[in-house]
Coordinates of C-alpha atoms and ligand atoms in Angstrom, one line a residue:
M1 CA 20.9 63.7 64.1
A2 CA 24.1 64.0 62.2
T3 CA 24.0 62.9 58.6
I4 CA 26.8 61.4 56.4
R5 CA 27.1 64.9 54.8
D6 CA 27.8 66.5 58.2
V7 CA 30.6 63.9 58.8
A8 CA 32.1 64.5 55.4
K9 CA 32.1 68.3 55.9
L10 CA 33.8 68.0 59.4
A11 CA 36.3 65.5 58.1
G12 CA 37.0 67.5 55.0
V13 CA 36.3 64.7 52.6
S14 CA 33.6 63.7 50.1
V15 CA 30.5 61.7 51.0
A16 CA 31.8 58.9 48.8
T17 CA 35.0 58.7 50.9
I18 CA 32.9 58.4 54.0
S19 CA 30.9 55.6 52.3
R20 CA 34.1 53.8 51.3
Y21 CA 35.2 54.1 54.9
L22 CA 31.9 52.8 56.3
N23 CA 31.6 50.0 53.8
K24 CA 35.4 49.2 53.7
S25 CA 34.8 49.2 50.0
G26 CA 38.0 51.0 48.8
Y27 CA 41.2 52.7 49.8
V28 CA 41.1 55.5 52.4
N29 CA 44.5 56.6 53.7
A30 CA 45.3 56.4 57.4
D31 CA 45.2 60.2 58.1
T32 CA 41.8 60.4 56.4
E33 CA 40.5 57.4 58.3
L34 CA 41.5 59.1 61.6
N35 CA 39.8 62.3 60.6
I36 CA 36.6 60.5 59.7
K37 CA 36.7 58.5 62.9
H38 CA 37.1 61.6 65.0
A39 CA 34.3 63.3 63.0
I40 CA 31.9 60.4 63.5
E41 CA 32.7 60.3 67.3
K42 CA 32.3 64.1 67.6
L43 CA 29.0 64.1 65.8
N44 CA 27.7 60.9 67.3
Y45 CA 26.9 59.8 63.8
L46 CA 25.2 56.5 63.3
P47 CA 26.0 55.1 59.8
S48 CA 22.7 54.5 58.2
V49 CA 22.1 51.6 55.9
V50 CA 21.6 54.2 53.2
A51 CA 25.2 55.5 53.8
R52 CA 26.5 52.0 53.3
G53 CA 24.3 51.6 50.3
L54 CA 25.7 54.7 48.6
A55 CA 28.7 52.7 47.6
G56 CA 26.4 50.5 45.7
K57 CA 27.0 47.6 48.1
S58 CA 24.1 45.6 49.5
T59 CA 22.3 47.3 52.3
K60 CA 21.5 43.8 53.6
T61 CA 17.9 45.1 53.9
F62 CA 14.7 44.1 52.2
A63 CA 11.1 45.2 52.5
L64 CA 7.9 43.3 53.3
I65 CA 4.8 45.1 52.0
L66 CA 1.7 43.9 53.9
P67 CA -1.9 44.8 53.0
D68 CA -3.3 45.0 56.5
I69 CA -1.1 45.0 59.6
S70 CA -4.1 45.1 61.9
N71 CA -5.1 41.5 60.9
P72 CA -3.1 39.1 63.1
F73 CA -2.4 36.8 60.2
F74 CA 0.2 39.3 58.9
P75 CA 2.2 40.0 62.0
E76 CA 2.5 36.2 62.4
L77 CA 3.8 36.1 58.8
A78 CA 6.1 39.0 59.4
R79 CA 7.6 37.2 62.5
A80 CA 8.7 34.3 60.4
V81 CA 10.1 36.5 57.6
E82 CA 12.1 38.5 60.1
D83 CA 13.4 35.4 62.0
V84 CA 14.9 34.0 58.8
A85 CA 16.1 37.4 57.5
S86 CA 18.1 38.0 60.7
T87 CA 19.8 34.7 60.6
Y88 CA 21.2 35.7 57.2
G89 CA 22.2 39.1 58.5
F90 CA 19.3 41.0 56.7
T91 CA 17.1 43.7 58.2
V92 CA 13.4 43.8 57.2
I93 CA 11.6 47.0 56.6
L94 CA 7.8 46.6 57.2
C95 CA 5.5 48.6 54.9
N96 CA 1.7 48.6 55.5
S97 CA -0.2 49.4 52.4
D98 CA -3.8 49.1 53.6
G99 CA -4.3 47.3 50.3
Q100 CA -4.1 50.7 48.6
I101 CA -2.7 50.4 45.1
G102 CA -1.2 53.9 45.1
K103 CA 0.5 53.4 48.4
E104 CA 2.1 50.1 47.2
K105 CA 3.4 51.7 44.0
N106 CA 4.7 54.6 46.0
Y107 CA 6.6 52.2 48.2
I108 CA 8.5 50.8 45.2
D109 CA 10.0 54.2 44.4
I110 CA 10.7 55.0 48.1
L111 CA 12.4 51.7 48.7
K112 CA 14.4 52.0 45.5
S113 CA 15.7 55.4 46.8
K114 CA 16.9 53.6 49.9
N115 CA 18.9 51.0 47.9
I116 CA 16.7 48.2 49.2
D117 CA 18.0 44.8 48.2
G118 CA 14.6 43.1 47.6
I119 CA 10.9 43.2 48.2
I120 CA 8.3 40.7 49.4
F121 CA 4.8 41.6 48.3
A122 CA 2.0 40.1 50.4
S123 CA -0.6 42.0 48.3
N124 CA -2.5 41.4 45.1
T125 CA -2.2 44.7 43.4
L126 CA 1.1 44.1 41.6
G127 CA 0.6 45.1 38.0
Q128 CA 2.8 44.3 35.0
E129 CA 4.1 47.9 35.0
D130 CA 5.3 47.3 38.6
V131 CA 7.0 44.1 37.7
D132 CA 8.7 45.9 34.7
K133 CA 9.8 48.7 37.0
L134 CA 11.2 46.3 39.6
A135 CA 13.1 44.6 36.8
S136 CA 14.4 47.9 35.5
F137 CA 15.5 48.8 39.0
N138 CA 17.1 45.4 39.3
I139 CA 15.3 44.8 42.5
P140 CA 14.5 41.1 43.1
F141 CA 11.1 40.4 44.6
V142 CA 8.8 37.5 45.6
C143 CA 5.1 37.4 46.1
L144 CA 3.4 36.0 49.1
D145 CA -0.1 34.7 49.8
R146 CA -2.4 37.1 47.8
A147 CA -0.1 37.1 44.8
P148 CA -1.4 37.7 41.3
T149 CA -1.0 34.4 39.4
D150 CA -0.6 36.0 36.0
K151 CA 2.7 37.8 36.8
S152 CA 6.1 36.4 36.2
C153 CA 7.3 36.1 39.7
S154 CA 7.9 33.5 42.4
V155 CA 4.9 33.0 44.7
V156 CA 4.6 31.3 48.1
R157 CA 1.0 30.6 49.0
S158 CA -1.3 28.0 50.7
N159 CA -3.5 25.6 48.9
N160 CA -6.7 27.7 49.5
R161 CA -9.0 25.7 47.3
E162 CA -8.1 22.4 49.1
G163 CA -8.6 24.3 52.3
G164 CA -12.2 25.2 51.3
R165 CA -12.9 21.6 50.5
L166 CA -11.3 20.4 53.8
A167 CA -13.6 22.8 55.8
V168 CA -16.7 21.4 54.1
K169 CA -15.6 17.8 54.6
H170 CA -15.1 18.4 58.3
L171 CA -18.4 20.2 58.7
L172 CA -20.2 17.3 57.0
E173 CA -18.4 14.8 59.1
S174 CA -19.5 16.8 62.2
G175 CA -23.1 16.1 61.2
S176 CA -23.9 19.4 59.4
K177 CA -27.0 19.3 57.2
K178 CA -26.8 22.8 55.7
I179 CA -23.6 24.8 55.4
G180 CA -23.4 28.5 54.7
H181 CA -20.2 30.3 53.6
I182 CA -18.9 33.8 54.4
Y183 CA -16.4 34.6 51.8
G184 CA -13.7 37.3 51.6
P185 CA -13.3 40.1 49.1
Q186 CA -13.3 38.4 45.6
D187 CA -10.5 40.6 44.3
L188 CA -8.2 38.6 46.6
I189 CA -7.2 35.2 45.1
P190 CA -7.1 33.3 48.4
A191 CA -10.7 34.3 49.2
K192 CA -11.8 33.4 45.6
E193 CA -10.2 30.0 45.8
R194 CA -11.7 29.2 49.2
L195 CA -15.1 30.0 47.8
I196 CA -14.5 27.7 44.9
G197 CA -13.4 24.9 47.3
Y198 CA -16.6 25.4 49.3
E199 CA -18.9 25.6 46.2
E200 CA -17.5 22.6 44.4
S201 CA -18.0 20.6 47.6
V202 CA -21.6 21.5 48.3
R203 CA -23.3 22.2 44.9
G204 CA -24.4 18.6 44.6
F205 CA -26.5 18.7 47.7
D206 CA -30.2 19.4 47.4
W207 CA -30.1 21.9 50.2
F208 CA -27.5 24.0 48.4
S209 CA -28.4 27.4 47.0
P210 CA -26.2 30.4 46.0
S211 CA -27.9 32.4 48.7
L212 CA -25.9 30.4 51.2
M213 CA -22.8 32.4 50.2
V214 CA -22.5 35.8 51.7
Q215 CA -19.6 38.3 51.2
G216 CA -17.6 39.5 54.2
D217 CA -14.6 41.8 54.3
F218 CA -12.0 39.6 56.0
G219 CA -12.7 41.5 59.2
I220 CA -14.7 40.9 62.4
S221 CA -17.5 43.4 61.6
G222 CA -17.9 41.9 58.1
G223 CA -18.2 38.5 59.8
I224 CA -20.9 39.8 62.1
K225 CA -23.0 41.4 59.3
A226 CA -22.6 38.4 57.0
T227 CA -23.7 36.0 59.7
E228 CA -26.8 38.1 60.5
E229 CA -27.6 38.0 56.7
L230 CA -27.0 34.3 56.5
I231 CA -29.4 33.6 59.4
R232 CA -32.0 36.0 58.0
R233 CA -31.9 34.1 54.6
H234 CA -31.6 30.7 56.1
P235 CA -32.7 30.4 59.8
D236 CA -32.3 26.6 59.4
I237 CA -28.5 26.5 58.7
D238 CA -26.5 24.5 61.2
A239 CA -23.0 25.2 60.0
I240 CA -21.0 28.2 58.9
F241 CA -17.6 28.1 57.1
A242 CA -15.9 31.5 57.2
G243 CA -13.2 32.3 54.7
N244 CA -10.8 33.6 57.4
D245 CA -10.6 33.5 61.2
L246 CA -11.5 37.1 61.9
M247 CA -14.8 36.7 60.1
A248 CA -15.3 33.4 62.0
V249 CA -14.8 35.4 65.2
G250 CA -17.5 37.8 64.0
A251 CA -19.8 34.9 63.3
L252 CA -19.3 33.6 66.9
K253 CA -20.2 37.1 68.2
A254 CA -23.3 37.5 65.9
L255 CA -24.6 34.0 66.8
H256 CA -24.1 34.7 70.5
R257 CA -26.0 38.0 70.2
M258 CA -28.9 36.1 68.4
G259 CA -29.0 33.6 71.2
I260 CA -27.9 30.8 68.9
Q261 CA -25.7 28.2 70.6
V262 CA -22.3 27.3 69.2
P263 CA -21.7 24.3 68.6
G264 CA -25.1 23.1 69.9
Q265 CA -27.2 24.7 67.1
V266 CA -24.7 26.0 64.6
V267 CA -21.1 24.9 64.2
V268 CA -18.4 27.4 62.9
C269 CA -15.1 26.8 61.1
G270 CA -12.6 29.6 60.2
F271 CA -9.5 29.7 58.0
D272 CA -5.9 30.9 58.7
G273 CA -5.0 29.4 62.1
I274 CA -4.1 32.6 63.9
N275 CA -3.4 32.4 67.6
M276 CA -6.6 34.2 68.5
T277 CA -8.6 31.0 67.6
E278 CA -7.3 29.4 70.7
I279 CA -8.8 32.0 73.0
T280 CA -12.3 32.4 71.6
E281 CA -15.2 30.9 73.5
P282 CA -15.8 28.2 72.2
E283 CA -12.3 27.7 70.8
L284 CA -12.5 28.0 67.0
T285 CA -12.0 25.2 64.6
T286 CA -10.0 26.4 61.7
I287 CA -8.2 25.5 58.5
A288 CA -4.6 26.5 59.4
Q289 CA -2.3 28.0 56.9
P290 CA 1.4 27.1 57.5
I291 CA 1.9 30.8 58.4
Y292 CA 5.4 30.5 59.8
D293 CA 6.6 28.1 57.1
M294 CA 5.2 30.5 54.4
G295 CA 7.1 33.5 55.9
A296 CA 10.3 31.5 56.4
L297 CA 10.2 30.1 52.9
V298 CA 9.5 33.4 51.2
S299 CA 12.4 35.0 53.1
R300 CA 14.8 32.3 52.1
I301 CA 13.7 32.5 48.4
L302 CA 14.2 36.3 48.3
I303 CA 17.6 36.1 49.9
K304 CA 18.7 33.5 47.4
K305 CA 17.4 35.8 44.6
I306 CA 19.3 38.8 46.1
E307 CA 22.4 36.7 46.3
G308 CA 21.8 35.4 42.8
T309 CA 21.8 31.7 43.7
I310 CA 18.3 31.2 42.2
E311 CA 16.8 32.7 39.1
A312 CA 13.8 30.7 38.0
D313 CA 10.3 31.8 39.1
Q314 CA 8.3 29.1 40.8
I315 CA 4.9 28.7 42.6
Y316 CA 5.4 27.2 46.0
E317 CA 1.9 26.0 47.3
L318 CA 1.9 24.7 50.9
D319 CA -0.6 22.4 52.4
V320 CA -3.2 23.6 55.0
T321 CA -4.2 21.6 58.0
L322 CA -7.6 21.1 59.8
I323 CA -7.4 22.1 63.5
P324 CA -10.7 20.7 65.0
R325 CA -11.8 22.5 68.2
E326 CA -14.9 23.1 70.3
S327 CA -16.7 25.3 67.8
T328 CA -17.5 22.2 65.6
K329 CA -17.9 19.6 68.3
R330 CA -21.6 18.7 68.3
S331 CA -22.6 16.9 71.5
G332 CA -24.2 13.5 71.2
Ligands
RIB401 O1 -7.1 36.9 57.3 C1 -6.4 37.6 56.3 C2 -6.4 36.9 55.0 O2 -5.7 37.6 54.1 C3 -5.8 35.5 55.2 O3 -6.7 34.5 54.9 C4 -4.6 35.5 54.2 O4 -4.6 34.4 53.3 C5 -4.7 36.8 53.5 O5 -4.9 36.7 52.1

């Protein structure tokens, strides 16, 4: 595929002249314009956003760094980010870091080299040195969901702690007498806050014991293993609150394998509100995050930062909603 250098060579001009022509960001005489036009046509050159960026103009592109693209929560988030970005004429580059710190740091340098206009981090590994580097590169950024709270940056997140409390309240109201919790990785702030919401809601009950809290991995297999461990420890539990929907799906699978009826014997509540919860059997009760609103808001905030219309960093904490379904509907 022809590059901007091939076009410059064929047209007999510098790369900077090509960039000025592409970005309409400076004088190019008529003859030169014609030469460049002919060269672009002859080479079938597609001006890359980087070519336009060489003139130091906005590439109208920003990146969304996600920790786990295989978890449906993140594609639903990315959908909203991209919807809003495209209405403002921005392109979104999706980066999947698998939650690997080195990969995320590497992305910052790669994206800088592509003249990216801004970055949305949906990960929790941002360190102060990364924040300082982004500032030195003059790259605006916003954090989303798993954001570190000790960094100076704007953050869009859900009220995870209230969501933990809401899950327990619903399970108690559905007649539960002993509630177990499968929590996500504790280096992730949302998982930690949901655990806090659960624990502060149940620790006053005489049936509560710390052994009712089992760690999962925010995935289906982790939910299966944690449920098996919960039932082994407490065969008499009649309710499980899982810290995200994939672990709740794992809980449904494990309980089915063990011949335990849901909701008849054990009720199950998840967290996130991903579309998958509508197709499980039984359909899954969940604490829904405002996924679309989070993605739309973070996109708008970053664009305003890129355009310089907002400066101040702010925490935007959005409410979560209980969506009651079959998995917590005890008969009778
Ligand atoms: O299911 C993925 C989880 O990771 C969600 O709960 C979301 O909050 C993210 O942190």
